[in-house]
Short mmCIF file of N, CA, C and O in Angstrom, two decimals:
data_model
loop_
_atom_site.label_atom_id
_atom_site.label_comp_id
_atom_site.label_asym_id
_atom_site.label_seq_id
_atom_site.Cartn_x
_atom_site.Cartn_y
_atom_site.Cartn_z
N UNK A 228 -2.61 4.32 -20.91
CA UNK A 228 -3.65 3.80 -21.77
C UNK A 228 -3.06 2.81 -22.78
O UNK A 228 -3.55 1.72 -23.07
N UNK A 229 -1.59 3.54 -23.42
CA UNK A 229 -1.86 2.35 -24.43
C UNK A 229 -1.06 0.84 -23.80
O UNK A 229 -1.06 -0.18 -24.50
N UNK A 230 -0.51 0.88 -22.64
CA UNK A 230 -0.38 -0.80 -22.28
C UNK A 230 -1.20 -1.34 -21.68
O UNK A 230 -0.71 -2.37 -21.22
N UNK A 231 -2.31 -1.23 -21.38
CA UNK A 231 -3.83 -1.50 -21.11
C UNK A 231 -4.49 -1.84 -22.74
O UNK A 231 -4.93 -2.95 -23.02
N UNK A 232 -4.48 -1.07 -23.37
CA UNK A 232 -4.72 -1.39 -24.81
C UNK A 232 -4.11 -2.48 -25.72
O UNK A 232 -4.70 -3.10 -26.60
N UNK A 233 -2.19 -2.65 -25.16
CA UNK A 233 -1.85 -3.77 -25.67
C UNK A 233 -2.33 -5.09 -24.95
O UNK A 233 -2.92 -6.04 -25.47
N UNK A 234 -1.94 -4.95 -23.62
CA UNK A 234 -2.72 -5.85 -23.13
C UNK A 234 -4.28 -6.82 -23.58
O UNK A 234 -4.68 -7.98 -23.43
N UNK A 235 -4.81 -5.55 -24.21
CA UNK A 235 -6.32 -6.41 -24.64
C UNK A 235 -6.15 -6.69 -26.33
O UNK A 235 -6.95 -7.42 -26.93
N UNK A 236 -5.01 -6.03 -26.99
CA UNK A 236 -5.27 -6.35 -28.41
C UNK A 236 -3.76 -7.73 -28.50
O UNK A 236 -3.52 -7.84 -29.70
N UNK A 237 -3.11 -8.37 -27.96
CA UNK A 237 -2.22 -9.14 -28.12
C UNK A 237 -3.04 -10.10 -28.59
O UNK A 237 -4.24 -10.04 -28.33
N UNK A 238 -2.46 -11.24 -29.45
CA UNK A 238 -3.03 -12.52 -29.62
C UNK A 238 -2.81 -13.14 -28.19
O UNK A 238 -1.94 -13.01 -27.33
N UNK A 239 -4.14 -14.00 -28.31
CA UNK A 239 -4.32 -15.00 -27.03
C UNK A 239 -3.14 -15.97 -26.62
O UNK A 239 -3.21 -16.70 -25.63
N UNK A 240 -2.13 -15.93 -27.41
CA UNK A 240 -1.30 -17.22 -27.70
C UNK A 240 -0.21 -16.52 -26.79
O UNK A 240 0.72 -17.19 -26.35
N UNK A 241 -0.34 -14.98 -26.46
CA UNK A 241 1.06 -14.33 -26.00
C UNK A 241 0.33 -13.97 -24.29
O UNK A 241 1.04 -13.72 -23.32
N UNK A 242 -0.95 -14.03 -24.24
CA UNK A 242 -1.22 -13.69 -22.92
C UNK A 242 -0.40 -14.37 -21.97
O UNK A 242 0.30 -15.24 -22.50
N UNK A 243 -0.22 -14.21 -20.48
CA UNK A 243 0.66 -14.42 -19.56
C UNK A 243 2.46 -15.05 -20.11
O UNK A 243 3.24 -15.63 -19.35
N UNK A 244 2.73 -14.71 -21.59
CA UNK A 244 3.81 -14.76 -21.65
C UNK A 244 4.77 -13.38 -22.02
O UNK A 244 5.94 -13.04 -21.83
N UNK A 245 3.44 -12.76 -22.70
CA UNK A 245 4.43 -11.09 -23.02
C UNK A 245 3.90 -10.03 -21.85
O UNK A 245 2.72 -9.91 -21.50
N UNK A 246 4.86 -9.39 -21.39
CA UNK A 246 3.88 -8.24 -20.02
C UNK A 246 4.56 -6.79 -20.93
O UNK A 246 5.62 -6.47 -21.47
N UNK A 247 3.32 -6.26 -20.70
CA UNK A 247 3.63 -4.94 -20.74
C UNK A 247 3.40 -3.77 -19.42
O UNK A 247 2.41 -3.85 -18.70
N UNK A 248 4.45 -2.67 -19.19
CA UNK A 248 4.38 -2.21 -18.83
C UNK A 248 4.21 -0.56 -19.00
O UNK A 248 4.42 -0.14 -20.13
N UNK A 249 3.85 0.39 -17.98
CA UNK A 249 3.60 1.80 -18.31
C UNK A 249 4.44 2.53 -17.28
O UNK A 249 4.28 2.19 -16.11
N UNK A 250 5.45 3.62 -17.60
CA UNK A 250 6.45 4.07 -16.81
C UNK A 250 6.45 5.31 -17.38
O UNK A 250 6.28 5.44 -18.59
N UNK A 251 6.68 6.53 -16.40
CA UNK A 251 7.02 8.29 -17.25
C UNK A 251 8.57 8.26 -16.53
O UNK A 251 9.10 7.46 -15.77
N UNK A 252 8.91 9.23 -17.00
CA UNK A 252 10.25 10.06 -16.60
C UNK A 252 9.90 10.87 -15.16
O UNK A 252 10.60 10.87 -14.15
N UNK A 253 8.54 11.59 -15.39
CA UNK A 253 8.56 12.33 -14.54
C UNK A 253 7.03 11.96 -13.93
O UNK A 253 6.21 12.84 -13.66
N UNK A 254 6.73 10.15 -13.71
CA UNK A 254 5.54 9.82 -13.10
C UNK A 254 5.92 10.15 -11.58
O UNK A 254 7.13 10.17 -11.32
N UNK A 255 4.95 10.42 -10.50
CA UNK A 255 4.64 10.14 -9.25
C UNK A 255 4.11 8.93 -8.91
O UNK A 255 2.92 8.68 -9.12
N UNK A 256 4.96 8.05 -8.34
CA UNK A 256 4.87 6.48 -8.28
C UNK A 256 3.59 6.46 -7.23
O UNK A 256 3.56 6.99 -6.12
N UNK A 257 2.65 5.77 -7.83
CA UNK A 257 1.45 4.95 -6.91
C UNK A 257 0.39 5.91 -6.98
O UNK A 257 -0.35 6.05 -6.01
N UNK A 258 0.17 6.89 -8.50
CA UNK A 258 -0.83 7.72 -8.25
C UNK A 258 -1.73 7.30 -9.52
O UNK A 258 -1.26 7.45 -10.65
N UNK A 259 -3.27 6.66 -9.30
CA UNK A 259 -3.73 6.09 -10.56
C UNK A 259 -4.21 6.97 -11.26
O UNK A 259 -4.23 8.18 -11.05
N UNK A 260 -4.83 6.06 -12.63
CA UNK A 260 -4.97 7.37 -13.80
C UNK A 260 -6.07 8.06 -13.64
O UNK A 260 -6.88 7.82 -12.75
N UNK A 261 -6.17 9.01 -14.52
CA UNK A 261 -6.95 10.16 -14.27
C UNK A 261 -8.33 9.44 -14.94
O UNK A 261 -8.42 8.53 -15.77
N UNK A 262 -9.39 10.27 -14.21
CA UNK A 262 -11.15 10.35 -14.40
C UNK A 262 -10.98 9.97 -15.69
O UNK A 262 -11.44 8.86 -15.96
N UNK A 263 -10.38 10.66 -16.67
CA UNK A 263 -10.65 10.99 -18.15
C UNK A 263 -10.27 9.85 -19.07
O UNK A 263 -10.89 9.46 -20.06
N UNK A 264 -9.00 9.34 -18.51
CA UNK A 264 -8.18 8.28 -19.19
C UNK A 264 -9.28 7.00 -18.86
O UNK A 264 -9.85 6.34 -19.73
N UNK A 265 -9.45 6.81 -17.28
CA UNK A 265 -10.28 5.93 -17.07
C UNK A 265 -11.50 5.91 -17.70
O UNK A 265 -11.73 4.89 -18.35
N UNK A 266 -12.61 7.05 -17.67
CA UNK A 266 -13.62 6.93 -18.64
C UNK A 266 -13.66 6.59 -20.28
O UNK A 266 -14.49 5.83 -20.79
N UNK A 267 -12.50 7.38 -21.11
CA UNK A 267 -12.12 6.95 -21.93
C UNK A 267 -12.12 5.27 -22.34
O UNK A 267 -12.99 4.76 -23.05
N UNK A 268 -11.13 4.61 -21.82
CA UNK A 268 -11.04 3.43 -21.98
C UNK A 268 -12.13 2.53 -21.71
O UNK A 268 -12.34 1.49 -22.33
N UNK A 269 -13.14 3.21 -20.27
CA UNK A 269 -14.17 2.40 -19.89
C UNK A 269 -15.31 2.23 -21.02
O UNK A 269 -16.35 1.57 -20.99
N UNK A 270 -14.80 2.99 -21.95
CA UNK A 270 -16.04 3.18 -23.60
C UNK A 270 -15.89 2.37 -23.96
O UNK A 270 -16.97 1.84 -24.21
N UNK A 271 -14.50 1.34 -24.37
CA UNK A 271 -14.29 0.34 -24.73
C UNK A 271 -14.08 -1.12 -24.47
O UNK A 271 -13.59 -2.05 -25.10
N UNK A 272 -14.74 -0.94 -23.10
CA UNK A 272 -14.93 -1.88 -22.13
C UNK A 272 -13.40 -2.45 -21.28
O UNK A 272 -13.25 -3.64 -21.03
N UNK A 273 -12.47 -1.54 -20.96
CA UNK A 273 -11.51 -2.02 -20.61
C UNK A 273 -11.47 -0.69 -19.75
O UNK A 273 -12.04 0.38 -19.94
N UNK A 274 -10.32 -1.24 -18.39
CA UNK A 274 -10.07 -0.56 -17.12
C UNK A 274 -8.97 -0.59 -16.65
O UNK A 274 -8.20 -1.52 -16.46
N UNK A 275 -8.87 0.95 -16.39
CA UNK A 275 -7.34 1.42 -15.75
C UNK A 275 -7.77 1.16 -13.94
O UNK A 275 -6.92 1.44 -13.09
N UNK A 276 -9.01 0.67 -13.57
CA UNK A 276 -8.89 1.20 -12.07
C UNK A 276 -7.52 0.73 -11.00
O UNK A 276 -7.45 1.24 -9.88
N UNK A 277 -6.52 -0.24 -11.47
CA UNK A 277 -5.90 -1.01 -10.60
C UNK A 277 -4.33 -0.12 -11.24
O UNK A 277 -3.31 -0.18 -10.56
N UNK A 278 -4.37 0.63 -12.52
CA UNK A 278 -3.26 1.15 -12.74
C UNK A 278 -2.67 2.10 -11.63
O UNK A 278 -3.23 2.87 -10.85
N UNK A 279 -1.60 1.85 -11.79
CA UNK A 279 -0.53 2.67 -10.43
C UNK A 279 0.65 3.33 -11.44
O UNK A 279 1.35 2.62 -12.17
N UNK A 280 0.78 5.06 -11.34
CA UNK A 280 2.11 5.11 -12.26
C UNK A 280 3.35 4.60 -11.72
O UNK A 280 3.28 3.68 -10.92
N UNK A 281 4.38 5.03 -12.01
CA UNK A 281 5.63 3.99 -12.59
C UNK A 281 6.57 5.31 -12.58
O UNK A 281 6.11 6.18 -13.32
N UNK A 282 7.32 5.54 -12.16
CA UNK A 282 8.79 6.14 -12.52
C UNK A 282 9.88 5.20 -13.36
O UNK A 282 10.30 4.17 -12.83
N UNK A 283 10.29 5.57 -14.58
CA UNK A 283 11.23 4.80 -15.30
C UNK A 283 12.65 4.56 -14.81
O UNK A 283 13.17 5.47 -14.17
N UNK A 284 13.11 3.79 -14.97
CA UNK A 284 14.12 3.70 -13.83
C UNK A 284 15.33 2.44 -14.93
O UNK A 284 15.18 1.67 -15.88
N UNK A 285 16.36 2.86 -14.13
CA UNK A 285 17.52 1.79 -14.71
C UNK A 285 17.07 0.20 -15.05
O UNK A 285 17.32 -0.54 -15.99
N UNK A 286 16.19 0.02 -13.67
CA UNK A 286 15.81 -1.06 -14.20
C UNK A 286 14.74 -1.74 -14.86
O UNK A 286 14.73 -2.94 -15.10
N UNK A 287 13.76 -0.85 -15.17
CA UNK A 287 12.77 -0.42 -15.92
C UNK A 287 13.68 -0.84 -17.58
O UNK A 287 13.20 -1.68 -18.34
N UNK A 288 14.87 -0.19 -17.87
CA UNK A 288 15.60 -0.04 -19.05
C UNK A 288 15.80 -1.64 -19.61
O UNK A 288 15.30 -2.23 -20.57
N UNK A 289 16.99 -2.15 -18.31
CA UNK A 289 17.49 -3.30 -18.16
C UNK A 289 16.73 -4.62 -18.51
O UNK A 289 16.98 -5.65 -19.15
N UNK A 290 15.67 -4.11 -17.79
CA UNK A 290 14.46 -5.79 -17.98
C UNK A 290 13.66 -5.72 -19.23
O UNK A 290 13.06 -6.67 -19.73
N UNK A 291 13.69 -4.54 -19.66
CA UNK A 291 13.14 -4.64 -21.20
C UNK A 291 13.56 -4.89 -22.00
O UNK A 291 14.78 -4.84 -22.11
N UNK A 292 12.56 -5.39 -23.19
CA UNK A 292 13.03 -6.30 -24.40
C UNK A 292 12.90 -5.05 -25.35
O UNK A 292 13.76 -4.84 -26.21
N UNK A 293 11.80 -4.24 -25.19
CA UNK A 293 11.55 -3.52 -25.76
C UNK A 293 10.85 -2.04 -25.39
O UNK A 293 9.90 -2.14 -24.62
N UNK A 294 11.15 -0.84 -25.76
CA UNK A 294 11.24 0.39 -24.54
C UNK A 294 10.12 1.21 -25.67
O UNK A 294 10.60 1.58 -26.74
N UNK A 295 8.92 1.42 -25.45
CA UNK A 295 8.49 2.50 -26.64
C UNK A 295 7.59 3.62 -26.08
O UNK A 295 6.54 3.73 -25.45
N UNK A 296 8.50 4.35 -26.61
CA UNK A 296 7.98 5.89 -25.66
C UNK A 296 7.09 6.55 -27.10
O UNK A 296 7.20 6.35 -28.31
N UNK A 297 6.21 7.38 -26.26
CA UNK A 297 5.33 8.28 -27.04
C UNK A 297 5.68 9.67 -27.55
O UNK A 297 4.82 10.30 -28.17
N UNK A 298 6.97 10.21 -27.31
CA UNK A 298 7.12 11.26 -28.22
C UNK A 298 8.40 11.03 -28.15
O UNK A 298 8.84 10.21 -27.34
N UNK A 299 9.36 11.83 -29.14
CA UNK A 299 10.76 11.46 -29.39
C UNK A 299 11.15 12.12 -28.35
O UNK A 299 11.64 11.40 -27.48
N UNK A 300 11.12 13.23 -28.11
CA UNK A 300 11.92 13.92 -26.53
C UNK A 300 11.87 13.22 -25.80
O UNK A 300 13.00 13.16 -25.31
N UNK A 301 11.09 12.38 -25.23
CA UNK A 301 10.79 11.00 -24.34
C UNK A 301 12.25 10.10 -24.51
O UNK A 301 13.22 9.94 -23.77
N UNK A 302 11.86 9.56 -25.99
CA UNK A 302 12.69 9.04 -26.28
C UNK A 302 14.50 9.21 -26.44
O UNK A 302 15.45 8.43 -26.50
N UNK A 303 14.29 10.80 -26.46
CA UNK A 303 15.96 10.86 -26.32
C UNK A 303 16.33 11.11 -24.91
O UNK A 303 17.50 11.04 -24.51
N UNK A 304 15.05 11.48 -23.97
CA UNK A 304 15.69 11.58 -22.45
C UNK A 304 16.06 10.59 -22.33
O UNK A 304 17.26 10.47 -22.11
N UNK A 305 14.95 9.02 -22.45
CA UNK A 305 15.49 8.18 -22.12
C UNK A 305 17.05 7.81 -22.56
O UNK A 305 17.92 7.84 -21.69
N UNK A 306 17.37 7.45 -23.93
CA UNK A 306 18.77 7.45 -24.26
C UNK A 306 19.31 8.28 -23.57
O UNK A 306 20.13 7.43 -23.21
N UNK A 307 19.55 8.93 -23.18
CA UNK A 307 20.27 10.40 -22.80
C UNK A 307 20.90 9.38 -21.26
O UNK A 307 22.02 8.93 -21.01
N UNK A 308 19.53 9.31 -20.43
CA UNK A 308 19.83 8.90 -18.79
C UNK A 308 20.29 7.63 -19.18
O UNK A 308 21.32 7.29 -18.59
N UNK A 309 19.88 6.87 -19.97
CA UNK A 309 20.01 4.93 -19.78
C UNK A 309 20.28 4.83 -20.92
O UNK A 309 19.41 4.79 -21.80
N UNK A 310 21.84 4.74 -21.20
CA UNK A 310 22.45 4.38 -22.38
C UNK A 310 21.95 2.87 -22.72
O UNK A 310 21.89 2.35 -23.83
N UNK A 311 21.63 2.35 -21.55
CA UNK A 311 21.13 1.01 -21.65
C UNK A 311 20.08 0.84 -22.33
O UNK A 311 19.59 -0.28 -22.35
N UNK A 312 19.45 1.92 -23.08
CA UNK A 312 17.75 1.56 -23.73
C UNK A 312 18.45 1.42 -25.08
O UNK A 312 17.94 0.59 -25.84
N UNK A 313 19.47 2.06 -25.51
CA UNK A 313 20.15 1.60 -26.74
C UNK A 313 18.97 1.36 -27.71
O UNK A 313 17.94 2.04 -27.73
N UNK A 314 19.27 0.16 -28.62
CA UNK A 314 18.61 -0.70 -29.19
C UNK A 314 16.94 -1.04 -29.48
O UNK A 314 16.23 -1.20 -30.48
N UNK A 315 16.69 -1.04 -27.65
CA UNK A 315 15.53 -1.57 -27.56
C UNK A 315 14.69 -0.26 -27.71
O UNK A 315 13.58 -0.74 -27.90
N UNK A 316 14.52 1.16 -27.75
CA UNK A 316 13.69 1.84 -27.77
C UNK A 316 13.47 2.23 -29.09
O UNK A 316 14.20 2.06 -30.07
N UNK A 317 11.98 2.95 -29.00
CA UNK A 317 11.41 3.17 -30.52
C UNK A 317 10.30 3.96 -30.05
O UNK A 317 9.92 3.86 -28.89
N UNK A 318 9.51 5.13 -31.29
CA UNK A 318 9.20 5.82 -30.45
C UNK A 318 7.41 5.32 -31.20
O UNK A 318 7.30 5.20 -32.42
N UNK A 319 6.56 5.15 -30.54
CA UNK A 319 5.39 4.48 -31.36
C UNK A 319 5.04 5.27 -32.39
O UNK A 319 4.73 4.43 -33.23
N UNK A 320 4.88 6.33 -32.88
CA UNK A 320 3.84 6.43 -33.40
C UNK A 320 4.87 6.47 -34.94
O UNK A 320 4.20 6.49 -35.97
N UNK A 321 6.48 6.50 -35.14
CA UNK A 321 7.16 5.84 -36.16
C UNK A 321 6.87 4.67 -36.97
O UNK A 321 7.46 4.21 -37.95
N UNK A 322 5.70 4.22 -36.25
CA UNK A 322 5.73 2.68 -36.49
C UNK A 322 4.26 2.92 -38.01
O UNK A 322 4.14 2.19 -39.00
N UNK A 323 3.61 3.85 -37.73
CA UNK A 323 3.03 4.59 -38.88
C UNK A 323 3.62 5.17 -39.78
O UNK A 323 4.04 6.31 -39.58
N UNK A 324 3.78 4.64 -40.84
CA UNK A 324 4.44 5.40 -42.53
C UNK A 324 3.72 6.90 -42.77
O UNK A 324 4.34 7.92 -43.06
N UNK A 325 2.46 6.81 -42.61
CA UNK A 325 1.55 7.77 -43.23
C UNK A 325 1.84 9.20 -42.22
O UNK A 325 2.10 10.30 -42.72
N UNK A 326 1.76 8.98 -41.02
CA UNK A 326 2.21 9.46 -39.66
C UNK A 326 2.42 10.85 -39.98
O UNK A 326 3.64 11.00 -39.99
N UNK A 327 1.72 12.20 -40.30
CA UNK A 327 2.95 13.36 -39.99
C UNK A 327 3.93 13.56 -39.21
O UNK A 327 5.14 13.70 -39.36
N UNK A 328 2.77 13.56 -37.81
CA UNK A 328 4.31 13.87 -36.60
C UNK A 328 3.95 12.61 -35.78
O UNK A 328 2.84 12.25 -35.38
N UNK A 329 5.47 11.89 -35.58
CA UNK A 329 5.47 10.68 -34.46
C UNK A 329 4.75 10.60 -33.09
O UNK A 329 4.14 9.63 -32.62
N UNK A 330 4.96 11.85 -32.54
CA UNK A 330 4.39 11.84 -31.55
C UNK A 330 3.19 11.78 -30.58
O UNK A 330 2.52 12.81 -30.47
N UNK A 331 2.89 10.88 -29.98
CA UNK A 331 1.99 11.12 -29.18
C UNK A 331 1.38 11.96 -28.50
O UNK A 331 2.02 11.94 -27.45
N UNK A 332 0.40 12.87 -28.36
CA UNK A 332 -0.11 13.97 -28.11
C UNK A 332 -0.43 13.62 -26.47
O UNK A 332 -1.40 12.92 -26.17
N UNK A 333 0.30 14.06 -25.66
CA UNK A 333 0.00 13.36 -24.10
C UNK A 333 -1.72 14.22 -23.65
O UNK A 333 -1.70 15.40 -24.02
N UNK A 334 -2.74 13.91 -23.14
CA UNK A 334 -3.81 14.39 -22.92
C UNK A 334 -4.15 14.78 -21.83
O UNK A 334 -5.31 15.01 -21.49
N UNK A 335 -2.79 14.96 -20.89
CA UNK A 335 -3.02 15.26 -19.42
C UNK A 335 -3.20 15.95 -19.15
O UNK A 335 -2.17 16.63 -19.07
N UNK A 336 -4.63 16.82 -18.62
CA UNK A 336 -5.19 18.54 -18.56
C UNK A 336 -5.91 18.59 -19.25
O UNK A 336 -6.66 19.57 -19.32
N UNK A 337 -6.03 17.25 -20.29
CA UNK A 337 -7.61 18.22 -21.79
C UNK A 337 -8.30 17.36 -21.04
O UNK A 337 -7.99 16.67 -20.08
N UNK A 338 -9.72 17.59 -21.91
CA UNK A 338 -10.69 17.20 -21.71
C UNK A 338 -10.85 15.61 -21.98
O UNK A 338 -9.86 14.89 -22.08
N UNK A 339 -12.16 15.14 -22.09
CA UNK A 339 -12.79 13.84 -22.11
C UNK A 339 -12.30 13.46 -24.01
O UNK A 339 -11.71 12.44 -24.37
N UNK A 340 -12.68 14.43 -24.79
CA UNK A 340 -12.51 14.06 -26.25
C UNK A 340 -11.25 13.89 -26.29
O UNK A 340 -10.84 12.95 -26.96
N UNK A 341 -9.97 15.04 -25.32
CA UNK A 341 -8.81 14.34 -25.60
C UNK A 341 -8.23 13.49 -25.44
O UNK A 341 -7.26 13.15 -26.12
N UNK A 342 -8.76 12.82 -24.30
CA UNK A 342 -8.05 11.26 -23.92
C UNK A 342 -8.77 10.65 -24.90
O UNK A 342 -8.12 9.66 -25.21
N UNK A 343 -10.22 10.72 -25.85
CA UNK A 343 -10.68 9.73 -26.69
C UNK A 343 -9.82 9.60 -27.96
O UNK A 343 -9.38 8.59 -28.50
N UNK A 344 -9.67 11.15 -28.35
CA UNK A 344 -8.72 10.87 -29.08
C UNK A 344 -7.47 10.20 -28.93
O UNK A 344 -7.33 9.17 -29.60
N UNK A 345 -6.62 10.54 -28.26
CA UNK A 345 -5.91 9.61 -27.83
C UNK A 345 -6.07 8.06 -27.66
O UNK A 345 -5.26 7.23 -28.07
N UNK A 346 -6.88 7.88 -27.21
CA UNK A 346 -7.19 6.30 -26.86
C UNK A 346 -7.50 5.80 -28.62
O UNK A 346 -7.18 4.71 -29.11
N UNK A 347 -8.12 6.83 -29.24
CA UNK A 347 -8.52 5.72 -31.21
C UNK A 347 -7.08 5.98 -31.43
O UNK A 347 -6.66 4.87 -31.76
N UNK A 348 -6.09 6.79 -31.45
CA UNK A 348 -4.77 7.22 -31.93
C UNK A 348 -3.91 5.92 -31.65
O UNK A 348 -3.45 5.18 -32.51
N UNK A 349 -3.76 5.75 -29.91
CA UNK A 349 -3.38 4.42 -29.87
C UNK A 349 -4.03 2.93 -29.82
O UNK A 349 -3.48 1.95 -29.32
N UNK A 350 -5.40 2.95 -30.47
CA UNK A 350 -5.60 1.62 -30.70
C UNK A 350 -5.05 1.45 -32.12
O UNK A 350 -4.15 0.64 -32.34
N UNK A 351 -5.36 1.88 -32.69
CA UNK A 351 -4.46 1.61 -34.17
C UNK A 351 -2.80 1.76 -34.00
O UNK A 351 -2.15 0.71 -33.98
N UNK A 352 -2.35 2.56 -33.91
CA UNK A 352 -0.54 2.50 -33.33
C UNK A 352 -0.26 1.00 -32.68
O UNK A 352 0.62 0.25 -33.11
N UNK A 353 -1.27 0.62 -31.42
CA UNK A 353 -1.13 -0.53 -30.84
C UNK A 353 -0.75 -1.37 -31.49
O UNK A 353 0.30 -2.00 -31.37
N UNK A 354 -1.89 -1.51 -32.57
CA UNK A 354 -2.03 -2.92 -33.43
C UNK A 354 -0.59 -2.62 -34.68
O UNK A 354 -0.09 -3.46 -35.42
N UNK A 355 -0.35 -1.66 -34.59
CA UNK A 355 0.89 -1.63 -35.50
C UNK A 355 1.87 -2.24 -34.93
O UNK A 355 2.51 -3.18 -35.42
N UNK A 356 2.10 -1.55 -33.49
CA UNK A 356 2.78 -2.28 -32.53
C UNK A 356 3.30 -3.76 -32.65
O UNK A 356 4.44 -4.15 -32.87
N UNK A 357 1.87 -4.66 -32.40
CA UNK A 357 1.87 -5.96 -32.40
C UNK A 357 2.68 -6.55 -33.67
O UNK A 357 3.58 -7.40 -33.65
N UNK A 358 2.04 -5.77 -34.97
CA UNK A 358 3.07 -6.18 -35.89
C UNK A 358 4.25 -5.88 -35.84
O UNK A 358 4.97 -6.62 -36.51
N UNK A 359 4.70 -5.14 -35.34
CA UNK A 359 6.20 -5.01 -35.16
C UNK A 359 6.82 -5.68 -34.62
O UNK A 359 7.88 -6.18 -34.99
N UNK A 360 6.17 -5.83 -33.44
CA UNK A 360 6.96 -7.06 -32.51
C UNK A 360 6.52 -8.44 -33.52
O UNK A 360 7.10 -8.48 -34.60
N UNK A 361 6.17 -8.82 -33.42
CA UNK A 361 6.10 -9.96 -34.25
C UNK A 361 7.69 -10.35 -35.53
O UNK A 361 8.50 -11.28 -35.55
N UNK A 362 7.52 -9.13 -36.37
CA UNK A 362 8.50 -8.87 -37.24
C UNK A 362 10.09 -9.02 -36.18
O UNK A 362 10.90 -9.93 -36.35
N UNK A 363 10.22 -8.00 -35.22
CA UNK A 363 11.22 -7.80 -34.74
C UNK A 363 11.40 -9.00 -34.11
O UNK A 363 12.07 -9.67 -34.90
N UNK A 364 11.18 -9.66 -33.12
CA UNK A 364 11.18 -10.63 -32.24
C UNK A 364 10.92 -12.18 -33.29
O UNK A 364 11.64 -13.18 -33.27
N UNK A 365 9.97 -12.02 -33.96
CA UNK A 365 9.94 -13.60 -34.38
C UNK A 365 10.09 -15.21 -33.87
O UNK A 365 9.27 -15.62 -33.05
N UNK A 366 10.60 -15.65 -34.12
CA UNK A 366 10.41 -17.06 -32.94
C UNK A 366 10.37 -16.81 -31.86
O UNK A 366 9.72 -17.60 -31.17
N UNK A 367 11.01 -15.62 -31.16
CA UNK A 367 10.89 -15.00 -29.87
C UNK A 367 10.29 -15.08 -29.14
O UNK A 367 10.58 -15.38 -27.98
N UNK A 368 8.87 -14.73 -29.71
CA UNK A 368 7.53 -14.75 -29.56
C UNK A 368 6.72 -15.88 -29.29
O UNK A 368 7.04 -16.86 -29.95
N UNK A 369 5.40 -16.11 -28.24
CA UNK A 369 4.63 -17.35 -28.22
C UNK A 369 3.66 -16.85 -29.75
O UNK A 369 3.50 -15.83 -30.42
N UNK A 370 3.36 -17.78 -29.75
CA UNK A 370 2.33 -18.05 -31.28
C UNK A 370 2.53 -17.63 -32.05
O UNK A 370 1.85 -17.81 -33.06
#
C-alpha cells in the first residue's frame, strides 16, 4: 500500500523519474494483494490490481537509493542479511517526531478497518516521506 500511495502523492515533476518499489523478507513472489488492501485503497481512488509481491533480495538492496521498511525488526533483518542497505535504510514511521511507536502495524489477517487504518497511517507517513527525500537527496531530485 504505501508505494502505491507514494506513487500517487509525489510531485508531478518526479513522476517517471523516481520509482518506487514494494518488497517483504518473507513475500511469495507473484502473489497480488489482498481483497482488503485492495478495497482499502480503492476508497481513495487508487489500485493495487496489477501489484505482484516482491521477495527482497541483494539486489533489491544494491539498486536502491533508498530502503524504508515498516517496522524496525524489518529493518534490522534487513541490515543483518544485506550489509549493503547500510546507509540507505530508515524505518518510516521515524520520520514522525510525535510517533509513539515507529512501527508500522502490518494488517495482514485483520479486517477491512485494519488495512483503512493503515492506509490514513501511511498517507500521512508518505507525505512525510516525500519531505524527507527531498531534504535528504536535494538536487538529486527532479523538481
Amino acid at each position: 500500500m504505501a508505494a502505491e500511495i507514494a506513487r500517487y502523492l509525489i510531485p508531478e515533476s518526479w513522476k517517471g523519474r523516481v520509482e518506487f518499489g514494494s518488497a517483504g523478507l518473507s513475500a511469495s513472489e507473484g502473489a497480488g494483494a489482498t481483497v482488503h488492501a485492495r478495497e482499502s485503497l480503492a476508497g481513495k481512488g487508487l489500485s493495487l490490481t496489477g501489484h505482484r509481491s516482491t521477495r527482497f533480495s541483494a539486489s533489491s538492496a544494491a539498486g536502491a537509493d533508498l530502503i524504508v521498511a515498516m517496522t524496525r525488526d524489518h529493518a534490522a533483518r534487513i541490515a543483518s542479511i544485506f550489509p549493503e542497505a547500510g546507509e540507505k535504510l530508515i524505518v518510516l514511521g521515524t520520520l514522525d517526531p510525535e510517533r509513539d511507536d515507529p512501527d508500522v502495524p502490518d494488517p495482514m489477517g485483520g479486517t477491512g478497518d485494519d488495512y483503512a487504518a493503515t492506509r490514513d497511517d501511511l498517507f500521512g507517513l508518505v507525505r512525510r516521506l516525500i519531505g524527507y527525500m527531498k531534504e535528504r537527496f536535494g538536487a538529486n531530485l527532479p523538481g
